[in-house]
PDB file of C-alpha atoms in Angstrom:
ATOM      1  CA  UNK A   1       0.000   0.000   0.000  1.00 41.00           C
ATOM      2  CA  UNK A   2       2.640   2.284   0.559  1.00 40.00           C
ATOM      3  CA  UNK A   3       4.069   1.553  -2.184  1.00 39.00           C
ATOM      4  CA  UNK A   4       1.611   2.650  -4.058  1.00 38.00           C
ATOM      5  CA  UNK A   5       1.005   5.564  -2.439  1.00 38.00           C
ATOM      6  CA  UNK A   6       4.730   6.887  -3.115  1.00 38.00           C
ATOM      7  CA  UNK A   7       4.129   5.975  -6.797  1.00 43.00           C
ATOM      8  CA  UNK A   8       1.615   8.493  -7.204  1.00 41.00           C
ATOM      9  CA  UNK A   9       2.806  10.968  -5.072  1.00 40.00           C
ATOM     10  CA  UNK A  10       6.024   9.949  -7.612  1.00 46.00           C
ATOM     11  CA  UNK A  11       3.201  10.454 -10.499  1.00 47.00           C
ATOM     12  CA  UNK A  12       1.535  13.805  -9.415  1.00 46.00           C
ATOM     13  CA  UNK A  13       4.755  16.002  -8.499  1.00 56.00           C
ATOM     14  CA  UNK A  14       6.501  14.740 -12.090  1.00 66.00           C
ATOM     15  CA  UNK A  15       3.627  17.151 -13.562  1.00 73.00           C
ATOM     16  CA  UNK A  16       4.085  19.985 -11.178  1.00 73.00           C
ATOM     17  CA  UNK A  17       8.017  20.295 -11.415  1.00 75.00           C
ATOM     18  CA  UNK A  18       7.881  20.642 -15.457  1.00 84.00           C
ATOM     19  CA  UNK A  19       4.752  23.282 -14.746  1.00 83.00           C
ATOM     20  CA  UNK A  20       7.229  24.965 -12.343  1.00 84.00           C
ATOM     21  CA  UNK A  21      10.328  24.501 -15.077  1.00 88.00           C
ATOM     22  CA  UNK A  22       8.144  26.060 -17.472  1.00 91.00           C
ATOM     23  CA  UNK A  23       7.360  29.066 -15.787  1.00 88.00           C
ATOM     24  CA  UNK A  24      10.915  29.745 -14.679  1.00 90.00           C
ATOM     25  CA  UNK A  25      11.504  29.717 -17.950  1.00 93.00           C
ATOM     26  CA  UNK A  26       8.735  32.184 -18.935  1.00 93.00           C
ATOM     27  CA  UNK A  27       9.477  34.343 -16.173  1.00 91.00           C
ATOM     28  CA  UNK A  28      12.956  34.615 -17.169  1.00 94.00           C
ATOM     29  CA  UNK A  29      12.418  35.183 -21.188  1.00 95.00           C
ATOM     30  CA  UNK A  30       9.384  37.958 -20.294  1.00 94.00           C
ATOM     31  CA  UNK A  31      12.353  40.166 -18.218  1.00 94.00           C
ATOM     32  CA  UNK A  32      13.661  43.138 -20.392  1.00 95.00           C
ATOM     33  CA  UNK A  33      17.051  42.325 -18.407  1.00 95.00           C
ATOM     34  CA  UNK A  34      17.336  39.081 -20.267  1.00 96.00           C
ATOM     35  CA  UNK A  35      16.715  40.491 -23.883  1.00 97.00           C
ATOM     36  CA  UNK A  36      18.898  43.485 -23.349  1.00 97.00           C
ATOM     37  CA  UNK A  37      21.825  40.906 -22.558  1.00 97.00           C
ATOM     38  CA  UNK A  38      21.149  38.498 -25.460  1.00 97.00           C
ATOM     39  CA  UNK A  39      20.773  41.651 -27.735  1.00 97.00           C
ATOM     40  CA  UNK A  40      23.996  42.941 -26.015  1.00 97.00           C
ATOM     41  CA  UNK A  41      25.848  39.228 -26.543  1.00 97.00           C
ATOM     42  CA  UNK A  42      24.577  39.458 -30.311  1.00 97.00           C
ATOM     43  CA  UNK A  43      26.189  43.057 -30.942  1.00 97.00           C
ATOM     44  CA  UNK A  44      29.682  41.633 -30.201  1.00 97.00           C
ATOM     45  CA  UNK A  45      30.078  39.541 -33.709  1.00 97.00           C
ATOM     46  CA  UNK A  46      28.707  42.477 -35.125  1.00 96.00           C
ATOM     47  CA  UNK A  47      30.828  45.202 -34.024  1.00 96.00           C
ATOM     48  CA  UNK A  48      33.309  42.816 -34.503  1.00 94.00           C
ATOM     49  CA  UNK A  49      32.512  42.306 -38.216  1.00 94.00           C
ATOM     50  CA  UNK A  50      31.560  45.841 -39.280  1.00 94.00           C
ATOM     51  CA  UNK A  51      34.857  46.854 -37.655  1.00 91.00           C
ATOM     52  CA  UNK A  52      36.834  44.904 -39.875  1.00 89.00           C
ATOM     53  CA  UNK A  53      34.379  45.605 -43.178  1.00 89.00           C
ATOM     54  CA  UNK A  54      34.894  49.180 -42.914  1.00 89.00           C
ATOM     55  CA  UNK A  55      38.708  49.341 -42.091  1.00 81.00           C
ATOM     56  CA  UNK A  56      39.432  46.581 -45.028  1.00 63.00           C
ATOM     57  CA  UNK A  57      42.612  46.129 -43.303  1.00 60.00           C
ATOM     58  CA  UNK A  58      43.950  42.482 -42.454  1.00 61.00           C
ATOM     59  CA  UNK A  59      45.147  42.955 -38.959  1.00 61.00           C
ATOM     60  CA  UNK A  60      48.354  41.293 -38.717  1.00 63.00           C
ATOM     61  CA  UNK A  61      48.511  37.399 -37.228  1.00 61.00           C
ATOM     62  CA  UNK A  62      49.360  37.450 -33.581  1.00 58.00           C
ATOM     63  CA  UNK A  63      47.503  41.245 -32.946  1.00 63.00           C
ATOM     64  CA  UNK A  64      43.898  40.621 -31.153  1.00 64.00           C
ATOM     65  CA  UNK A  65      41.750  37.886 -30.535  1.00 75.00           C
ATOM     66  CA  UNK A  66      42.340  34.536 -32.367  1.00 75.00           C
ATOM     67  CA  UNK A  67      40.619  33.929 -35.587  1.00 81.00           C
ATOM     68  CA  UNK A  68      40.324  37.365 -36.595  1.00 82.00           C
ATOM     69  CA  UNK A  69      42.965  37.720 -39.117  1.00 79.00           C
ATOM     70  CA  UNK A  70      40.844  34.886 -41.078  1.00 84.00           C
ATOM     71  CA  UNK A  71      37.465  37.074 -40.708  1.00 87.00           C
ATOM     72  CA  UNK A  72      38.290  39.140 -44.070  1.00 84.00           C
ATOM     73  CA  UNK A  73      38.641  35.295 -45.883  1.00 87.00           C
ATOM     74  CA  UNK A  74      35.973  33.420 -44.488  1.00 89.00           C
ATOM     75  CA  UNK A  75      33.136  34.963 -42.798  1.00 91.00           C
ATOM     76  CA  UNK A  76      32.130  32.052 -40.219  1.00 92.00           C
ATOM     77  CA  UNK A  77      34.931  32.926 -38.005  1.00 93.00           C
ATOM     78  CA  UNK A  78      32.995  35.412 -37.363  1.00 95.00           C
ATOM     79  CA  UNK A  79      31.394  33.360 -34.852  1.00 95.00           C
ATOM     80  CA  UNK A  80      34.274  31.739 -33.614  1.00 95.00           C
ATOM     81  CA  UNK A  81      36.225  34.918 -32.578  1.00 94.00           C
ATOM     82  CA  UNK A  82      33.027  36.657 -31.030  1.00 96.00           C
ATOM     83  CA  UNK A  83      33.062  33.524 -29.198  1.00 96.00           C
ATOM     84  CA  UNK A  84      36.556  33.982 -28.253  1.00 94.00           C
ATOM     85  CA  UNK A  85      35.937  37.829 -26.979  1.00 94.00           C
ATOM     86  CA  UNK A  86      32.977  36.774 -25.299  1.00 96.00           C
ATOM     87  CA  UNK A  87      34.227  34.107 -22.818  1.00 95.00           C
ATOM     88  CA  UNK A  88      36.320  36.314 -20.236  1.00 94.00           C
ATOM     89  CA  UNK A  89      33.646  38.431 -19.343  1.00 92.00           C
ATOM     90  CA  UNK A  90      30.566  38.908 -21.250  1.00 96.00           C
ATOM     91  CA  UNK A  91      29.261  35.566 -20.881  1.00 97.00           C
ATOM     92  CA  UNK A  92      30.253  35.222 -17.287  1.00 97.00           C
ATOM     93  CA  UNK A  93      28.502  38.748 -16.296  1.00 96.00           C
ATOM     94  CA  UNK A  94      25.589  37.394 -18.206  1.00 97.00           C
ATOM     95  CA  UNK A  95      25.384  34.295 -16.428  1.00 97.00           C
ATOM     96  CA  UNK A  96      26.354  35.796 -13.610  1.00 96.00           C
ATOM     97  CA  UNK A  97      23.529  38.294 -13.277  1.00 96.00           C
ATOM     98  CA  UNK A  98      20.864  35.202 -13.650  1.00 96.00           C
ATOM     99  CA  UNK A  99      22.363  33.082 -11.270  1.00 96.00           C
ATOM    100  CA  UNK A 100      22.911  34.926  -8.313  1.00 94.00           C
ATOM    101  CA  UNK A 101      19.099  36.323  -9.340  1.00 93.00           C
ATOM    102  CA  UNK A 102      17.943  32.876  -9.334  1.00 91.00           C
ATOM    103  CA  UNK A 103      17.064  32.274  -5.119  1.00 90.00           C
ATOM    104  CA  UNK A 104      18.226  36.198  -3.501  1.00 89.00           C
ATOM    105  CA  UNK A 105      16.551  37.901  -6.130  1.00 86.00           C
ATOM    106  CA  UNK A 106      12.999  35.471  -5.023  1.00 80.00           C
ATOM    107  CA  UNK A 107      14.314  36.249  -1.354  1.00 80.00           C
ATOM    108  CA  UNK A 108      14.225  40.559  -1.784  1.00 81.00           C
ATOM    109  CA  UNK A 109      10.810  40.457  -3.740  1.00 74.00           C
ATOM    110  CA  UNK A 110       9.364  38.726  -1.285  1.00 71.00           C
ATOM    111  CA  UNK A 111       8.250  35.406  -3.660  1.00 71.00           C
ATOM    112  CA  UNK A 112      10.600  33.140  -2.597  1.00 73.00           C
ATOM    113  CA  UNK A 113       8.027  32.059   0.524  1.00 68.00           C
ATOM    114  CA  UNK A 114       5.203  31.745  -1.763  1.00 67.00           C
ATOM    115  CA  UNK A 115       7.492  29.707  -4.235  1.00 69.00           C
ATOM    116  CA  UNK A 116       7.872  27.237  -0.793  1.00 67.00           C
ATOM    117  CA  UNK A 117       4.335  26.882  -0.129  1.00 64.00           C
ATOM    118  CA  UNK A 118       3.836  24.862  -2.881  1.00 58.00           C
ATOM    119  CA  UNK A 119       4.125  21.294  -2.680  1.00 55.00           C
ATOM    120  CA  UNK A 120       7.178  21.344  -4.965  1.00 60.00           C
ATOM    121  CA  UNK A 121       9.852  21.398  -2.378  1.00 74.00           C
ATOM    122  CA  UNK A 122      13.147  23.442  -1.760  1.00 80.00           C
ATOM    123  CA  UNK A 123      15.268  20.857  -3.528  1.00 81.00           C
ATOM    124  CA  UNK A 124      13.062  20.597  -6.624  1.00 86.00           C
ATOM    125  CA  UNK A 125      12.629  24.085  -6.942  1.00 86.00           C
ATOM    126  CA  UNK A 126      16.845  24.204  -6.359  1.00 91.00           C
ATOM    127  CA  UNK A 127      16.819  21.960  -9.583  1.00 91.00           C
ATOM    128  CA  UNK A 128      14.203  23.537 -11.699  1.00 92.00           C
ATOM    129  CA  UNK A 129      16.579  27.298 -11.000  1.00 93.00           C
ATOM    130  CA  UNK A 130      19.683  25.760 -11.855  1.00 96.00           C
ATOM    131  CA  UNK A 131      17.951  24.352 -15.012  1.00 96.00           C
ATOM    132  CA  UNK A 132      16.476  27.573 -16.069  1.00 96.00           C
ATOM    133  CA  UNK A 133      20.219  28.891 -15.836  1.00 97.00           C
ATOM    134  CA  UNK A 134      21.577  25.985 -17.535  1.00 97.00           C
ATOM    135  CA  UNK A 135      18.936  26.795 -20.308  1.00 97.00           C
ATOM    136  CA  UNK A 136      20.046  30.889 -20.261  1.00 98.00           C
ATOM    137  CA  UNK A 137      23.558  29.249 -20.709  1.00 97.00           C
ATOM    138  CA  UNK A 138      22.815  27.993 -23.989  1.00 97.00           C
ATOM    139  CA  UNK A 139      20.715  30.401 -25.042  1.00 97.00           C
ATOM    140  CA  UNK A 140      23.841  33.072 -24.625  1.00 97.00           C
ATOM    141  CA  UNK A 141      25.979  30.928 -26.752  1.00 98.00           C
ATOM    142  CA  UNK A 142      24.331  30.465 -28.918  1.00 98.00           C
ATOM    143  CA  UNK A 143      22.809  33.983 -29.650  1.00 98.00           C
ATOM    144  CA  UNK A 144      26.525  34.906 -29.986  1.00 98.00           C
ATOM    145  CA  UNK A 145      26.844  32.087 -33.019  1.00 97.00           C
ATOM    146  CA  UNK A 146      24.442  32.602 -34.614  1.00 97.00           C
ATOM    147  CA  UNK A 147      24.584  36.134 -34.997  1.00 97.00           C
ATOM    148  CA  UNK A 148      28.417  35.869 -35.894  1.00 96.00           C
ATOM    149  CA  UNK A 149      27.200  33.488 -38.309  1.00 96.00           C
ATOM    150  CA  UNK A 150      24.336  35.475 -40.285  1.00 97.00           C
ATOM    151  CA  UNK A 151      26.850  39.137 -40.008  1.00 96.00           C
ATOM    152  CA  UNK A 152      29.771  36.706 -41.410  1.00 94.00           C
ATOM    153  CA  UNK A 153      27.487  35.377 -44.185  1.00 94.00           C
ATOM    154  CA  UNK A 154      26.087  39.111 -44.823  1.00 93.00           C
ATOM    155  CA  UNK A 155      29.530  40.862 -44.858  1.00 92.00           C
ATOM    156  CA  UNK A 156      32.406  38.794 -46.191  1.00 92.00           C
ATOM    157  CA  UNK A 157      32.432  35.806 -48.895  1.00 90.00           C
ATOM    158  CA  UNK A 158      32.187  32.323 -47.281  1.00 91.00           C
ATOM    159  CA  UNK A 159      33.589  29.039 -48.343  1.00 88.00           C
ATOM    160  CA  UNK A 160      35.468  25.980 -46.859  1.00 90.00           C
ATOM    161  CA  UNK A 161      37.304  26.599 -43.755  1.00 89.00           C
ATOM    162  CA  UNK A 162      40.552  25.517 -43.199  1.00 86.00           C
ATOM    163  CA  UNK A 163      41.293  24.325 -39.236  1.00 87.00           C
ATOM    164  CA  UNK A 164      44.447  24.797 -37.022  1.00 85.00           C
ATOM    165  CA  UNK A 165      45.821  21.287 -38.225  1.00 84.00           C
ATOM    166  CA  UNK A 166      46.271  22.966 -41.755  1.00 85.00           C
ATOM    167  CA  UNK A 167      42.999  20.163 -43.291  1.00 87.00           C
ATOM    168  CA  UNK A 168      40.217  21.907 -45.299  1.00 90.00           C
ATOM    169  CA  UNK A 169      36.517  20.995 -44.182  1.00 90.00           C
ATOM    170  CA  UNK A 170      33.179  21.777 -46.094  1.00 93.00           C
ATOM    171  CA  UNK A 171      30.416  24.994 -45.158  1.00 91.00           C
ATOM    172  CA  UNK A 172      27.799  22.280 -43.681  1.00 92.00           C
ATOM    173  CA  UNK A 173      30.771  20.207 -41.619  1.00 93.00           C
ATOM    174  CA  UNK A 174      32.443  23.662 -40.624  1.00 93.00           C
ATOM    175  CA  UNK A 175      28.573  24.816 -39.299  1.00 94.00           C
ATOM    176  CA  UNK A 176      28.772  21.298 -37.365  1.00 94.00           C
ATOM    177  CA  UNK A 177      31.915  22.162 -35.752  1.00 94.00           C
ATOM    178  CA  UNK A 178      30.699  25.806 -34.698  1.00 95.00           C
ATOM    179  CA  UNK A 179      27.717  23.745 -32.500  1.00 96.00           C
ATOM    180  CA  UNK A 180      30.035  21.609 -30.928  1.00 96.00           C
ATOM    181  CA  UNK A 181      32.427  24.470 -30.092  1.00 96.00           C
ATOM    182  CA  UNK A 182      28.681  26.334 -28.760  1.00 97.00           C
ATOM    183  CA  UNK A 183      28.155  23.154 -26.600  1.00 96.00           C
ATOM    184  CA  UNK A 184      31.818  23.113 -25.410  1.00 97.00           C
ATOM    185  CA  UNK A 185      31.593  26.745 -23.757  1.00 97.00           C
ATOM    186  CA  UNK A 186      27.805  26.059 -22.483  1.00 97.00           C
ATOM    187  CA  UNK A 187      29.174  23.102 -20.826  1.00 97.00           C
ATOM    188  CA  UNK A 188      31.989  25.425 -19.568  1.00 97.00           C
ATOM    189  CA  UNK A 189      29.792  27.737 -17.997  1.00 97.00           C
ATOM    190  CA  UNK A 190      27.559  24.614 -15.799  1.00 97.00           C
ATOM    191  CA  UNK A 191      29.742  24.751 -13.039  1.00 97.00           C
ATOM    192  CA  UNK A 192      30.242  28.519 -13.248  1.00 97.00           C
ATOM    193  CA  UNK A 193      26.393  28.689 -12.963  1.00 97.00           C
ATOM    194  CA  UNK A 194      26.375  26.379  -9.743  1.00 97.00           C
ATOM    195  CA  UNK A 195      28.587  28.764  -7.694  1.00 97.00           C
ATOM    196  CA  UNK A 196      26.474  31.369  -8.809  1.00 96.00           C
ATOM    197  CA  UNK A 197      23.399  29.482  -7.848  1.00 96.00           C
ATOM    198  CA  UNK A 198      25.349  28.887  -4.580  1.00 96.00           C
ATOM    199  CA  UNK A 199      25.684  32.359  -3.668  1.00 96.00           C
ATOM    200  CA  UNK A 200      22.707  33.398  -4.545  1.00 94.00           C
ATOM    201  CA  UNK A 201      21.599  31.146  -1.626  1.00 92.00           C
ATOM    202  CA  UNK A 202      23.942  32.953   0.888  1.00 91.00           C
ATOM    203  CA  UNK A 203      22.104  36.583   0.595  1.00 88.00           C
ATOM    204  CA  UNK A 204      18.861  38.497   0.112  1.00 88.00           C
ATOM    205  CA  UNK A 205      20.491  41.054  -1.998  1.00 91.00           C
ATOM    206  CA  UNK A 206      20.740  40.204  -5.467  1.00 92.00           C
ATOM    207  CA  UNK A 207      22.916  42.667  -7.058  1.00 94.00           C
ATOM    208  CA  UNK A 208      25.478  41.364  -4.287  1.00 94.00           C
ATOM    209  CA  UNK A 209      25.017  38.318  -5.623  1.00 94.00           C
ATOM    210  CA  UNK A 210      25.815  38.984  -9.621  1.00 95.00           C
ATOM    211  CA  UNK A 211      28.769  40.934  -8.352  1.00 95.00           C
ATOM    212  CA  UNK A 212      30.519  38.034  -6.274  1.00 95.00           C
ATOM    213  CA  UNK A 213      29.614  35.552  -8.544  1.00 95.00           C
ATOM    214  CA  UNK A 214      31.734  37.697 -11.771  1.00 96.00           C
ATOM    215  CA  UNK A 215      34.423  38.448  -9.463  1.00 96.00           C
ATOM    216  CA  UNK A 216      34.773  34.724  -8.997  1.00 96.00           C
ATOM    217  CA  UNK A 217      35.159  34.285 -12.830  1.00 96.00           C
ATOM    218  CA  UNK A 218      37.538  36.994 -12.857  1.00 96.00           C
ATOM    219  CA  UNK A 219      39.467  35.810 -10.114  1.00 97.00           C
ATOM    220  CA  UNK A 220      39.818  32.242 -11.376  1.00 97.00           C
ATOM    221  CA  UNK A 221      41.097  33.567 -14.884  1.00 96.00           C
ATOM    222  CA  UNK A 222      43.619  35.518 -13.139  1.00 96.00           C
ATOM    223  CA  UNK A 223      45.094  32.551 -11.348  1.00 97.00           C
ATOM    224  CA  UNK A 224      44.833  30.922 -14.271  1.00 96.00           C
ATOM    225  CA  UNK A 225      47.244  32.555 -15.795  1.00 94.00           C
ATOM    226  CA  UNK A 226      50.240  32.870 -12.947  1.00 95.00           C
ATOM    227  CA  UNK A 227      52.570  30.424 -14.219  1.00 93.00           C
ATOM    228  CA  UNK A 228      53.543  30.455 -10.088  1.00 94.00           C
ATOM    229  CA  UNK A 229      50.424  28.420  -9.483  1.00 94.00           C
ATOM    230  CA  UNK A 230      50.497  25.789 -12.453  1.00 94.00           C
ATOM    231  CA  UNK A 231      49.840  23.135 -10.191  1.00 95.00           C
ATOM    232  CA  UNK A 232      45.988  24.816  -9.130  1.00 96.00           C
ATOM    233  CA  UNK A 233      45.177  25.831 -12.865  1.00 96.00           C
ATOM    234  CA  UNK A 234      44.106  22.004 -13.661  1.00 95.00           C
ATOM    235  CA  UNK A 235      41.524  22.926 -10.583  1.00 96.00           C
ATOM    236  CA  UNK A 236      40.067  26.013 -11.909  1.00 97.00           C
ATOM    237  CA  UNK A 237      36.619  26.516 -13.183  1.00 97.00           C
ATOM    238  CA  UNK A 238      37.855  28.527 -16.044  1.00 96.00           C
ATOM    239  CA  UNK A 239      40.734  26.691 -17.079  1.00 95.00           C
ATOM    240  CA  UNK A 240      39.424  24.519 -19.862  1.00 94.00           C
ATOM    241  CA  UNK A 241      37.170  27.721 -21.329  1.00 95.00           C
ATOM    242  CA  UNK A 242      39.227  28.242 -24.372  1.00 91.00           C
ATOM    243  CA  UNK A 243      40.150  24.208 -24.969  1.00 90.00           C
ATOM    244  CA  UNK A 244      37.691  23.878 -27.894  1.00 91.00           C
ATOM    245  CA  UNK A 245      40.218  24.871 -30.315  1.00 87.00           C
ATOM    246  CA  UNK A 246      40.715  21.373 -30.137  1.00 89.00           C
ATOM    247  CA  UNK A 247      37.671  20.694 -32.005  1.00 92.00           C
ATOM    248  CA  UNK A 248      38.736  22.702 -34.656  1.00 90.00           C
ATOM    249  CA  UNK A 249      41.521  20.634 -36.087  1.00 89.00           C
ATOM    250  CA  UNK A 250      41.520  16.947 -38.245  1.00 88.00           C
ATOM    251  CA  UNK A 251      40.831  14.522 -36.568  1.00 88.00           C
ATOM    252  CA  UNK A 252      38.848  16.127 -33.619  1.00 89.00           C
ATOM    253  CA  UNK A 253      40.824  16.266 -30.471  1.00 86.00           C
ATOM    254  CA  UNK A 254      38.524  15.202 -27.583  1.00 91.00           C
ATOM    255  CA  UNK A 255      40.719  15.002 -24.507  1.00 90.00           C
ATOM    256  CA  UNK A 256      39.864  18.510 -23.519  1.00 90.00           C
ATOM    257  CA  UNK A 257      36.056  18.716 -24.184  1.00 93.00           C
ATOM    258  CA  UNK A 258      36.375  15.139 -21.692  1.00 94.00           C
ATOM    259  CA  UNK A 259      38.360  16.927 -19.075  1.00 95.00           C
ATOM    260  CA  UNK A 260      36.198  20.401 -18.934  1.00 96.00           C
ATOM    261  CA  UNK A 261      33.184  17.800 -18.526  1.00 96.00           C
ATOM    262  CA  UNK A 262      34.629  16.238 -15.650  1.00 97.00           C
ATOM    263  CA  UNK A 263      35.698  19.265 -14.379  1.00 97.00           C
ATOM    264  CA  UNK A 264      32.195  21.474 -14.848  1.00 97.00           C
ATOM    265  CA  UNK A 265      30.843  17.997 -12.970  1.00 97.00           C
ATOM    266  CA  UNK A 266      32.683  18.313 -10.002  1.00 97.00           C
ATOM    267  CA  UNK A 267      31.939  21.712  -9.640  1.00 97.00           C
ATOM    268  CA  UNK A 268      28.435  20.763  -9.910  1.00 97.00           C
ATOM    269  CA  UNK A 269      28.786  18.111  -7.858  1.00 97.00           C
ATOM    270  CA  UNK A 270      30.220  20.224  -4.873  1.00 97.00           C
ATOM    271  CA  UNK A 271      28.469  23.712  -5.160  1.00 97.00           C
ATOM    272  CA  UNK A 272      25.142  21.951  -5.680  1.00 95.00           C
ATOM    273  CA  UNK A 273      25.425  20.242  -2.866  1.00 95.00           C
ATOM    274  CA  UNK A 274      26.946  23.681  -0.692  1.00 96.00           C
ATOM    275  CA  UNK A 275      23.563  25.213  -2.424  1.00 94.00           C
ATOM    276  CA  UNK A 276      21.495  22.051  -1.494  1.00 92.00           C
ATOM    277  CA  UNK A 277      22.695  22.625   2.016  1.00 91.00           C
ATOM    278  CA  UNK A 278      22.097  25.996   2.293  1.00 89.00           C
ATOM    279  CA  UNK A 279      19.239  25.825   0.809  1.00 85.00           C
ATOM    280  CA  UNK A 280      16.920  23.662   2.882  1.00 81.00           C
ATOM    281  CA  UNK A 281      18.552  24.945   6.440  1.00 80.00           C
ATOM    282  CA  UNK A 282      17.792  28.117   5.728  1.00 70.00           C
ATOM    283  CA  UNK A 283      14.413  30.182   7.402  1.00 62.00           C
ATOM    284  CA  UNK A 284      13.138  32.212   4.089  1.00 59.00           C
ATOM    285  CA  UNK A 285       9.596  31.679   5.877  1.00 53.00           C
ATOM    286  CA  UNK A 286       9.795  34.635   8.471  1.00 50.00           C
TER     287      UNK A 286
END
């Protein structure tokens, strides 16, 4: 008998938690914030395009971001270096802005309680914010693609692409590579969004929240590159963000995309559990 009973309760809150996904999700993508920031993320390949359109200069190989001496030649790296300014900060503020939002923004407006009284739980509804950052993750990435992509197409001629191994791919296998490299930083910004779902357990104030959770990014990039503290940067949330170059030579190189997987795991692992823990000992009732 009680077996059955768990079943349905099993059953019953299965409908409720994608009903609660789904308007995270709407609440999110109604927010001006989050269309100014997409709309913000998709001006970067297009600065970045028009700039080098109008000034018809080559830079020289070496000066700027990667990629961008091959703009003028092939417009879909476009994408790629937009991608390539993008990771450092303006993806991380992004993200960062959402997830500390995601529980102290719910705490100052005075929802958060309401949220609770429903029979969804603290740990589901944990899950169902992380999952609507996860989802703002992606959405950031790929805004930045795919408006490198259609400026590139728009602005300079576009054929084969030729990858850092020297080999020569096709348009369609070339567009195939650009999603993987869009799921490679997305899955380099999962553990990045569970610290910042973390701390945005630890305060009421929101805006605190955004701020601590960039500074983190920043912070970890810095380390990153101290040469005193090689033996940490393996450690480091941001260490594997600019691996995917791998995936742009012939054959693919997968030991990095493997190792910043593992890596945004464990960070999941722990700072979901910190949050977890947080979380559910904490009086948001009162």
């Amino acid at each position: 008998m009680r077996a059955v009973q768990a079943d349905e309760v099993h059953t019953a809150r299965q409908p409720l938690l994608l009903a609660l996904l789904a308007s995270e999700l709407t609440l999110l993508f109604r927010r001006r914030r989050t269309w100014a920031m997409l709309v913000a993320l998709a001006a970067v390949p297009v600065l970045i395009a028009v700039a080098v359109r109008v000034t018809a200069v080559e830079p020289p190989p070496g000066r700027g971001p990667p990629f961008l001496d091959s703009i003028t030649s092939n417009g879909l790296f476009v994408a790629v270096t937009a991608l390539v300014v993008c990771i450092p900060l303006f993806l991380p503020l992004t993200v960062g802005v959402v997830a500390g939002d995601s529980i102290a923004g719910e705490s100052q407006s005075g929802t958060l309680r309401y949220l609770l009284i429903a029979p969804a739980g603290r740990a589901r509804l944990l899950v169902v914010k992380y999952a609507v950052v996860a989802v703002f993750c992606a959405c950031a990435t790929l805004t930045i693609a795919l408006a490198g992509t259609l400026i590139g197409l728009a602005l300079f001629p576009v054929g084969p692409v030729t990858l850092l191994s020297g080999d020569t791919i096709e348009i369609g296998e070339s567009l195939i590579r650009l999603l993987l490299i869009t799921s490679y930083i997305t899955i380099s910004l999962l553990g990045f969004a569970a610290i910042g779902l973390f701390v945005s357990t630890l305060t009421d104030v929101p805006v605190g929240a955004m701020a601590a959770t960039v500074v983190l990014s920043i912070v970890s990039q810095v380390l990153d590159n101290l040469p005193q503290l090689e033996w940490l940067h393996p450690w480091l949330f941001t260490h594997y963000w600019l691996g995917f170059s791998d995936l742009l030579r012939q054959p693919i190189e997968w030991s990095s995309l493997a190792s910043n997987a593992l890596l945004q795991l464990g960070y999941l692992a722990v700072f979901g559990a910190l949050a977890f823990g947080r979380f559910t000992t904490r009086d948001v009732l009162t």
